[in-house]
Structure formats: C-alpha cells, structure tokens
Amino acid sequence: MVATRKLTPFEEVNLFFDQAAESLGLSDGHREMLRRPWRELHVQVPVRMDDGHIEVFTGYRVQHNGARGPYKGGIRYHPEADVDEVRALASLMTWKTALMNLPFGGAKGGVQVDPGELSVAELNRLTRRYTLNIEHLLAPNRDIPAPDLGTNAQTMAWMMDAYGQLHGHSPACVTGKPVEIGGSLGRDSATGRGVAYLINQTARDMNMNPDGARIVIQGFGNVGSWTARLLQEYGCQVIGVSGVRGGVYNSKGLDIPALLEHQRESGAVPGFAGGEDITNEELLELECEVLVPAAIGNVLTAANAPKLRTKLVVEAANHPATPEADDILAERGIQVMPDILVNAGGVIVSYFEWTQNLQEFRWEESRVNEELLKIMDRGYQDVREMAASQSITHRQAAFRIGVERVARAVELRGFV
Ligand code: GLU
C-alpha cells in the first residue's frame, strides 16, 4: 500500500495554484516558475536574553514572486513559522496582491519564536538582529515587510529604526508602523474593516439579512477583534468568540467592547461575565450564519468540516481550511469566501501607507477607509463574476484571477 503523507502548507496552497494554472493552460515551465519562490533567505537570529544567556532563533524571508512589483508581505513571530509555512504564506501574498490589483509581488517572513515568552527588550533586540540579517533584501522599491501573527506596529517601528540606521530615514521600508512615525491612519483596523465589509456584502448576495445574523469568530487578536467591533455597526450579532485559551458564547450576542476590556485586564477571552465559557472545538461547531476563522492556519479540517453548522465561512486568517475541508464544505453547500480576498484589507492599506510615505503626505482616515472599501468591492465583484461565469468556487475564481495577472506580468516583462 502506498503510504499517504499529510501535505505541507505550501503543497496545500499549490493544489489551488495548480487548478488555476491548469484552467489557464499555462505551460509546465511557467507553472514551475510561478509555483516556486524566487528567493529564500534563512538566517540565524541570536539574542542576548535579559538574564545574560544567548538564545539562537531561526528566521526566514521568502520572496515568492516579484513580477508585478516590489515583494510585499508580513513578518510572523510564531513557534510553527517554519520555512514551509512561510513559503505558503509568501505565495498567498503573490496571489492576494495580484487579485486586488496592487502593484506588489508576494513575500513573507518569519521567526520561529513564541513572542509571549520574550520581554519587550528581548523582542526589540530580536527584531533588530533579524532586520539586520535580512536587510540586504529589503528596500522601499524591493521588499516591504508588514505585521502578521505575533508582530505589530511596535515591531515595525523597530524594523524601520534598524533599517534607517544603515540607509537613512526610510519610512516606506515597512508598513503597519505606528501613526506617530509614518503609519497610516486606518491601518490597524484595515483587515477587520475589509472582513466586516465582505461579510455584509456576501450575506446580502446570499439573501441573508446581515442585521441580526449570528456570527462566530475564532481569534480575538487584531483581525478578529476589529472584525467583531465593526460588524456590530452592520447590526450583526457576534455570538461566539475565542482566543488562544478558549472562548465565550452568548446566544443573545456578546458585548464586544466589554469583552475587549475583559481581555485587556485578564489577558484572555474565557471568564467573561457576559457569556459562558466554551472550548475552541465547541466554538467552531456552534450553529450560526457566518463562521469567521481569524486566527492560525489549518483549523478547518476533514475532521471538523462535516460538523460545522454555518451557511458561510469567511476566511479572515491565512489558509485556515485544508483542501479536504474545502471539498467537504463545497459538498455540503457551505459557501467559503477565500483568504486572499477576505483579508486583503491589511495589504491594501499597507499600499496606501507606502504611497503616503513615498509622497510624504498624509491622508485623512475617512479617505483611507473609503478607498479601502472601493478596492475590496472591486475584488469581490471580480471574484463573484468569475465564479458565476465559470461555475467554480470563489476560491478557484480568486486564484484564477491572481495567477492570470502574475502570468501576464511575466509575459509582458519578457524575462524568460
Ligand atoms: N500580514 C498581512 C497579510 O497577510 C498584511 C501584509 C502587508 O500588509 O504587507 O496580508
């Protein structure tokens, strides 16, 4: 019997890529060039810890494809951020920036570390060492990092500072910075704003009334918490939320500002007085209209996909569903809106931040939010039209549009 092994995250993403390449009739050579990262850097990141001993971490920057512009993508600090996961995420950035028609390629970086275990001073030293070790790949017109899981505006401030010590003040070298030192208004909320907008649009187009729709969100970090906050503006009811240590549920809707306050004080979601505690597994199986995975990857699997009791899955996290889960959800008639469309709000406002930095000009927040929704809407309409005209899933449509644009850029540039 042939032993079947579990696919790696990069192999999983490439199943979606291969389907798109097949439907576009790309040659084997083009497929190989577009599938594989153009460049990968592995670095050692030694850090002197506060007690004096040295810890050595491993970091990566994977530049997946630069045909459409400078490489763009976040930096992840997570114990599972190995090179294969970073590759998968870098390729998703390539398809995401192309799908949203932003003038960028795709990249991702990662350091295998649990940031919760390090002090602020240790994180500052780790970030500086990592930045210096990948600095020769970076530049405002070459490769522009941003926050991702486990990193935030403070991390980007340290990166900008480390980069600036070598190259002079260069705010456009990273995005997602604090507003006080060149960040864009509206960047912090951007991914969640895009997610909330997309939930509202999709629900309407599925003839569900967003007003009163029951939403369950897995993850209460930057993306999950902003999504929850902004969804309330559309009249939706967030009935379940979970964080790393478990979740809470209230059939009548959770008071999100109060839950945020509780998380700030206690450091976790469970124990909130305005709901009952549930496990992460129970949360995913709650009956609801919309399920929003907004945490880590591979949380929707062949094991739990048959048990989901939702009508719509909106992927705020990157790569939350395995291909098997994707197939099961499609068979069950549960609509899935794919990550490269849903969570593009972050990189869209990163694009605005980069242009503002290059022009040394600041936009008002209302302009940022307005332009963000325009681009989200165009991406959503493109995906819907492609899915309807070709009778394919929204994920297949999103990949087909992204892959076609990158293939076209390669052809126009004429470098092969
Ligand atoms: N890390 C975010 C993402 O996965 C944002 C990337 C960026 O702004 O460059 O899309």
Coordinates of C-alpha atoms and ligand atoms in Angstrom, one line a residue:
M1 CA 0.0 0.0 0.0
V2 CA 1.3 3.5 -0.8
A3 CA 1.7 5.4 2.4
T4 CA -0.2 8.7 2.1
R5 CA 1.5 11.5 4.0
K6 CA -0.1 14.8 5.1
L7 CA 0.6 17.6 2.7
T8 CA 2.6 20.5 3.9
P9 CA 1.0 24.0 3.9
F10 CA 3.0 25.0 0.8
E11 CA 1.8 21.8 -1.0
E12 CA -1.8 22.6 0.0
V13 CA -1.7 26.1 -1.3
N14 CA -0.2 24.8 -4.5
L15 CA -3.2 22.5 -5.1
F16 CA -5.2 25.6 -5.5
F17 CA -2.5 27.2 -7.7
D18 CA -2.3 24.1 -9.9
Q19 CA -6.0 24.1 -10.5
A20 CA -5.8 27.7 -11.6
A21 CA -2.7 27.1 -13.8
E22 CA -4.5 24.1 -15.4
S23 CA -7.6 26.1 -16.2
L24 CA -5.4 28.9 -17.7
G25 CA -3.5 26.4 -19.8
L26 CA -0.1 27.5 -18.5
S27 CA 3.0 25.6 -19.8
D28 CA 4.9 23.3 -17.4
G29 CA 7.8 25.8 -17.3
H30 CA 5.5 28.7 -16.4
R31 CA 3.9 26.7 -13.7
E32 CA 7.2 25.8 -12.2
M33 CA 8.4 29.4 -12.3
L34 CA 5.2 30.7 -10.7
R35 CA 4.9 27.9 -8.1
R36 CA 8.4 28.1 -6.6
P37 CA 9.7 31.1 -4.6
W38 CA 12.1 33.2 -6.5
R39 CA 14.4 33.7 -3.4
E40 CA 14.6 32.4 0.1
L41 CA 16.9 33.6 2.9
H42 CA 17.4 31.5 6.1
V43 CA 19.1 33.4 8.9
Q44 CA 20.2 32.8 12.4
V45 CA 18.9 35.3 15.0
P46 CA 21.0 35.2 18.1
V47 CA 19.6 37.2 21.0
R48 CA 21.1 38.1 24.3
M49 CA 18.3 37.4 26.8
D50 CA 17.7 39.7 29.8
D51 CA 19.4 37.2 32.2
G52 CA 22.6 37.3 30.1
H53 CA 22.4 34.0 28.2
I54 CA 22.2 33.7 24.5
E55 CA 19.3 32.1 22.6
V56 CA 19.6 31.4 18.9
F57 CA 16.4 31.6 16.9
T58 CA 15.8 30.8 13.2
G59 CA 14.3 33.4 10.8
Y60 CA 13.3 33.4 7.1
R61 CA 12.3 35.9 4.4
V62 CA 10.8 34.2 1.4
Q63 CA 10.3 36.3 -1.7
H64 CA 7.8 34.3 -3.7
N65 CA 7.3 36.4 -6.8
G66 CA 8.2 39.9 -7.9
A67 CA 6.7 40.1 -11.4
R68 CA 4.1 42.8 -10.5
G69 CA 6.2 45.0 -8.2
P70 CA 8.3 45.0 -5.0
Y71 CA 7.8 42.0 -2.8
K72 CA 5.2 42.6 -0.1
G73 CA 4.2 40.7 3.0
G74 CA 4.2 40.4 6.7
I75 CA 6.6 39.1 9.3
R76 CA 5.3 36.3 11.6
Y77 CA 6.6 35.5 15.0
H78 CA 5.3 32.1 15.9
P79 CA 6.8 28.8 17.1
E80 CA 5.4 27.0 14.0
A81 CA 6.6 29.6 11.5
D82 CA 8.9 27.1 9.7
V83 CA 10.2 27.6 6.2
D84 CA 7.4 25.6 4.6
E85 CA 4.7 27.7 6.3
V86 CA 6.4 30.9 5.4
R87 CA 6.7 29.8 1.8
A88 CA 2.9 29.0 1.7
L89 CA 2.1 32.4 3.2
A90 CA 4.5 34.2 0.7
S91 CA 2.8 32.5 -2.2
L92 CA -0.6 33.6 -0.9
M93 CA 0.7 37.2 -0.8
T94 CA 1.6 36.9 -4.5
W95 CA -2.0 35.8 -5.4
K96 CA -3.5 38.3 -3.0
T97 CA -1.8 41.4 -4.3
A98 CA -2.5 40.3 -7.9
L99 CA -6.1 39.6 -7.1
M100 CA -6.6 43.1 -5.6
N101 CA -4.5 44.6 -8.4
L102 CA -2.0 46.2 -6.1
P103 CA 1.4 47.0 -7.6
F104 CA 3.3 44.4 -5.5
G105 CA 4.7 40.9 -5.6
G106 CA 4.4 38.5 -2.7
A107 CA 6.7 37.7 0.2
K108 CA 6.6 36.6 3.9
G109 CA 9.0 36.5 6.7
G110 CA 9.0 34.6 10.0
V111 CA 11.0 33.9 13.1
Q112 CA 10.3 30.7 15.0
V113 CA 9.7 32.1 18.4
D114 CA 6.9 32.4 20.9
P115 CA 6.8 36.2 21.3
G116 CA 4.7 35.9 24.5
E117 CA 7.8 34.3 26.2
L118 CA 10.1 37.3 25.5
S119 CA 10.3 40.6 27.3
V120 CA 9.8 43.9 25.3
A121 CA 13.6 44.5 25.4
E122 CA 14.3 41.0 24.1
L123 CA 11.7 41.4 21.3
N124 CA 13.4 44.7 20.4
R125 CA 16.8 43.0 20.2
L126 CA 15.4 40.0 18.2
T127 CA 13.7 42.3 15.7
R128 CA 16.8 44.4 15.2
R129 CA 19.0 41.3 14.7
Y130 CA 16.5 39.8 12.3
T131 CA 16.2 43.0 10.3
L132 CA 20.0 43.5 10.0
N133 CA 20.3 39.9 8.8
I134 CA 17.7 40.3 6.0
E135 CA 18.3 44.0 5.4
H136 CA 20.1 43.4 2.1
L137 CA 16.9 42.1 0.6
L138 CA 14.8 45.0 1.8
A139 CA 14.1 48.5 0.4
P140 CA 11.0 50.6 -0.4
N141 CA 11.3 49.6 -4.1
R142 CA 12.5 46.0 -3.4
D143 CA 10.7 44.3 -0.5
I144 CA 8.4 45.9 2.1
P145 CA 7.5 43.9 5.3
A146 CA 4.5 44.5 7.5
P147 CA 2.9 43.0 10.6
D148 CA 1.4 39.5 10.8
L149 CA 0.7 37.0 13.5
G150 CA 2.8 37.8 16.6
T151 CA 4.1 41.1 15.4
N152 CA 2.5 44.6 15.5
A153 CA 3.1 48.3 14.9
Q154 CA 5.8 48.4 17.5
T155 CA 7.7 45.6 15.7
M156 CA 7.6 47.7 12.5
A157 CA 8.9 50.8 14.4
W158 CA 11.9 48.8 15.5
M159 CA 12.4 47.4 12.0
M160 CA 12.2 50.9 10.4
D161 CA 14.7 52.1 13.0
A162 CA 17.2 49.3 12.4
Y163 CA 16.9 49.7 8.6
G164 CA 17.2 53.6 8.9
Q165 CA 20.5 53.3 10.9
L166 CA 22.1 51.9 7.7
H167 CA 20.1 53.6 5.0
G168 CA 18.9 56.9 6.5
H169 CA 15.3 57.6 7.4
S170 CA 13.2 55.4 5.2
P171 CA 9.6 55.1 6.4
A172 CA 8.4 53.4 3.2
C173 CA 10.7 50.4 4.0
V174 CA 8.0 48.8 6.2
T175 CA 4.2 49.3 6.6
G176 CA 1.9 48.9 9.6
K177 CA 4.0 51.4 11.6
P178 CA 2.6 53.5 14.5
V179 CA 0.8 56.5 13.1
E180 CA 3.1 58.9 15.0
I181 CA 6.1 57.8 12.9
G182 CA 4.7 57.5 9.5
G183 CA 2.0 54.8 9.8
S184 CA -1.3 55.3 8.0
L185 CA -4.5 56.2 9.8
G186 CA -6.8 53.2 9.5
R187 CA -4.1 50.6 9.0
D188 CA -4.7 49.0 12.4
S189 CA -8.4 48.3 11.7
A190 CA -8.0 47.7 7.9
T191 CA -8.1 43.9 7.8
G192 CA -11.0 43.7 10.1
R193 CA -12.8 46.5 8.2
G194 CA -12.4 44.6 5.0
V195 CA -13.6 41.4 6.6
A196 CA -16.7 43.0 8.1
Y197 CA -17.5 44.6 4.7
L198 CA -17.1 41.3 2.9
I199 CA -19.4 39.5 5.4
N200 CA -22.0 42.1 4.9
Q201 CA -21.8 42.0 1.1
T202 CA -21.7 38.2 0.8
A203 CA -24.6 37.8 3.3
R204 CA -26.7 40.2 1.2
D205 CA -25.9 38.5 -2.0
M206 CA -26.8 35.1 -0.4
N207 CA -30.2 36.7 0.6
M208 CA -29.3 36.6 4.3
N209 CA -30.1 39.7 6.3
P210 CA -26.9 40.8 7.9
D211 CA -28.9 42.6 10.5
G212 CA -29.3 40.1 13.3
A213 CA -27.1 37.4 11.6
R214 CA -25.3 35.2 14.1
I215 CA -21.5 35.4 13.7
V216 CA -18.9 33.3 15.3
I217 CA -15.3 34.4 15.3
Q218 CA -12.2 32.3 16.1
G219 CA -9.4 34.5 17.1
F220 CA -9.6 37.8 19.1
G221 CA -6.3 39.4 18.1
N222 CA -6.0 42.4 15.8
V223 CA -8.1 40.9 12.9
G224 CA -10.8 39.1 15.0
S225 CA -11.4 41.9 17.4
W226 CA -11.6 44.6 14.8
T227 CA -14.0 42.4 12.7
A228 CA -16.2 41.9 15.8
R229 CA -16.2 45.6 16.6
L230 CA -17.0 46.7 13.1
L231 CA -19.6 44.0 12.5
Q232 CA -21.7 45.5 15.2
E233 CA -22.0 48.6 13.0
Y234 CA -23.7 46.4 10.4
G235 CA -26.2 45.2 13.0
C236 CA -24.8 41.6 13.2
Q237 CA -24.7 39.7 16.4
V238 CA -21.4 38.2 17.4
I239 CA -22.5 35.2 19.5
G240 CA -19.2 33.4 19.9
V241 CA -15.5 34.4 20.2
S242 CA -12.4 32.5 21.1
G243 CA -8.8 33.3 21.8
V244 CA -5.8 31.1 22.3
R245 CA -7.0 29.9 25.8
G246 CA -10.6 29.2 24.8
G247 CA -13.8 31.0 24.0
V248 CA -17.1 32.5 25.2
Y249 CA -20.6 32.2 23.9
N250 CA -23.8 34.2 24.4
S251 CA -26.9 33.3 22.2
K252 CA -28.1 36.9 22.5
G253 CA -24.9 38.4 21.3
L254 CA -21.7 39.4 23.1
D255 CA -20.9 42.9 24.2
I256 CA -17.7 43.3 22.2
P257 CA -16.3 46.5 23.9
A258 CA -16.8 44.9 27.3
L259 CA -15.1 41.6 26.1
L260 CA -12.1 43.6 24.8
E261 CA -11.9 45.3 28.2
H262 CA -12.1 41.9 29.9
Q263 CA -9.3 40.5 27.6
R264 CA -7.1 43.6 28.3
E265 CA -7.5 43.1 32.1
S266 CA -7.3 39.3 32.4
G267 CA -5.2 38.5 29.3
A268 CA -7.7 36.0 27.9
V269 CA -11.2 35.6 26.5
P270 CA -12.6 32.9 28.9
G271 CA -14.0 34.1 32.2
F272 CA -16.0 36.9 30.7
A273 CA -19.1 37.7 32.8
G274 CA -21.2 38.4 29.7
G275 CA -21.2 34.9 28.3
E276 CA -20.4 31.2 29.1
D277 CA -17.0 29.6 28.5
I278 CA -16.7 27.2 25.7
T279 CA -13.7 25.3 24.1
N280 CA -12.3 26.2 20.7
E281 CA -13.7 23.0 19.2
E282 CA -17.2 23.8 20.6
L283 CA -16.9 27.3 19.1
L284 CA -16.3 26.1 15.6
E285 CA -19.3 23.8 15.8
L286 CA -21.8 26.5 17.0
E287 CA -24.9 27.0 14.9
C288 CA -24.6 30.3 13.2
E289 CA -25.0 32.1 9.8
V290 CA -21.3 33.1 9.4
L291 CA -18.1 31.4 10.8
V292 CA -15.0 33.6 10.7
P293 CA -11.7 31.8 11.3
A294 CA -9.4 34.7 12.2
A295 CA -6.5 33.0 14.0
I296 CA -4.0 30.5 12.7
G297 CA -3.9 28.2 9.7
N298 CA -5.3 24.7 9.2
V299 CA -8.1 24.9 11.8
L300 CA -10.9 23.7 9.4
T301 CA -10.0 20.0 8.7
A302 CA -11.6 16.8 7.4
A303 CA -12.4 16.0 11.0
N304 CA -14.5 19.1 11.8
A305 CA -15.8 20.2 8.4
P306 CA -18.6 17.7 8.5
K307 CA -19.7 19.1 11.9
L308 CA -19.8 22.8 11.1
R309 CA -23.3 24.4 11.4
T310 CA -22.9 27.5 9.4
K311 CA -24.0 28.8 6.0
L312 CA -20.9 30.8 5.2
V313 CA -17.2 30.6 6.1
V314 CA -15.3 33.9 5.7
E315 CA -11.6 33.3 5.9
A316 CA -10.0 36.2 7.8
A317 CA -6.9 34.1 8.7
N318 CA -4.5 33.0 6.0
H319 CA -5.0 29.4 4.9
P320 CA -7.5 28.3 7.7
A321 CA -9.0 25.4 5.7
T322 CA -7.2 22.3 4.4
P323 CA -8.1 21.2 0.9
E324 CA -10.1 18.3 2.3
A325 CA -12.1 20.6 4.4
D326 CA -12.6 22.9 1.4
D327 CA -14.0 19.9 -0.6
I328 CA -16.3 18.8 2.3
L329 CA -17.7 22.4 2.7
A330 CA -18.3 22.6 -1.0
E331 CA -20.2 19.3 -1.0
R332 CA -22.2 20.4 2.0
G333 CA -23.2 23.6 0.2
I334 CA -21.5 25.8 2.7
Q335 CA -20.1 28.8 0.9
V336 CA -16.5 29.8 1.5
M337 CA -15.0 33.2 0.9
P338 CA -11.3 32.7 0.4
D339 CA -8.5 34.3 2.5
I340 CA -6.7 36.1 -0.4
L341 CA -9.9 38.1 -1.0
V342 CA -11.3 38.4 2.6
N343 CA -8.2 39.5 4.5
A344 CA -6.7 41.7 1.8
G345 CA -7.7 44.9 3.7
G346 CA -4.4 44.8 5.5
V347 CA -2.2 44.9 2.5
I348 CA -4.5 47.3 0.7
V349 CA -4.0 49.9 3.5
S350 CA -0.3 48.9 3.6
Y351 CA -0.2 50.0 -0.1
F352 CA -1.8 53.4 0.9
E353 CA 0.7 53.7 3.7
W354 CA 3.6 53.1 1.3
T355 CA 2.3 55.6 -1.2
Q356 CA 1.8 58.2 1.6
N357 CA 5.4 57.6 2.8
L358 CA 6.8 58.0 -0.7
Q359 CA 4.9 61.2 -1.2
E360 CA 5.5 62.4 2.3
F361 CA 1.8 63.2 2.6
R362 CA -0.9 62.0 5.0
W363 CA -4.4 61.0 4.0
E364 CA -7.4 61.6 6.3
E365 CA -8.8 58.4 7.9
S366 CA -12.1 58.8 6.0
R367 CA -10.2 58.7 2.7
V368 CA -8.3 55.6 3.7
N369 CA -11.5 53.8 4.7
E370 CA -13.3 54.9 1.6
E371 CA -10.5 53.8 -0.8
L372 CA -10.1 50.6 1.1
L373 CA -13.7 49.6 0.5
K374 CA -13.6 50.6 -3.2
I375 CA -10.7 48.1 -3.7
M376 CA -12.3 45.4 -1.6
D377 CA -15.5 45.8 -3.6
R378 CA -13.8 45.6 -6.9
G379 CA -12.0 42.4 -5.8
Y380 CA -15.3 40.9 -4.5
Q381 CA -17.1 41.7 -7.8
D382 CA -14.3 40.3 -9.9
V383 CA -14.4 37.0 -7.9
R384 CA -18.1 36.8 -8.0
E385 CA -18.3 37.3 -11.7
M386 CA -15.6 34.8 -12.4
A387 CA -17.1 32.2 -10.1
A388 CA -20.6 32.6 -11.7
S389 CA -19.4 32.7 -15.3
Q390 CA -17.1 29.6 -14.9
S391 CA -19.3 27.7 -12.4
I392 CA -16.3 27.4 -10.0
T393 CA -15.9 28.1 -6.3
H394 CA -15.0 31.6 -5.0
R395 CA -11.5 30.3 -4.1
Q396 CA -10.9 28.8 -7.5
A397 CA -12.1 32.1 -9.1
A398 CA -9.8 34.2 -6.8
F399 CA -6.8 32.0 -7.6
R400 CA -7.6 32.1 -11.3
I401 CA -7.7 35.9 -11.4
G402 CA -4.5 36.2 -9.4
V403 CA -2.5 33.6 -11.3
E404 CA -3.6 35.0 -14.6
R405 CA -2.4 38.5 -13.7
V406 CA 1.0 37.3 -12.5
A407 CA 1.5 35.1 -15.6
R408 CA 0.6 38.1 -17.8
A409 CA 3.2 40.3 -16.0
V410 CA 5.9 37.7 -16.5
E411 CA 5.0 37.6 -20.2
L412 CA 5.0 41.4 -20.6
R413 CA 8.3 41.8 -18.9
G414 CA 9.8 39.2 -21.3
F415 CA 12.5 38.0 -18.9
V416 CA 12.1 34.3 -19.9
Ligands
GLU1 N1 0.2 40.2 7.0 C1 -0.8 40.7 6.3 C2 -1.3 39.7 5.3 O1 -1.2 38.5 5.4 C3 -0.5 42.1 5.7 C4 0.6 42.1 4.7 C5 1.1 43.5 4.3 O2 0.4 44.5 4.7 O3 2.1 43.6 3.6 O4 -1.9 40.1 4.3

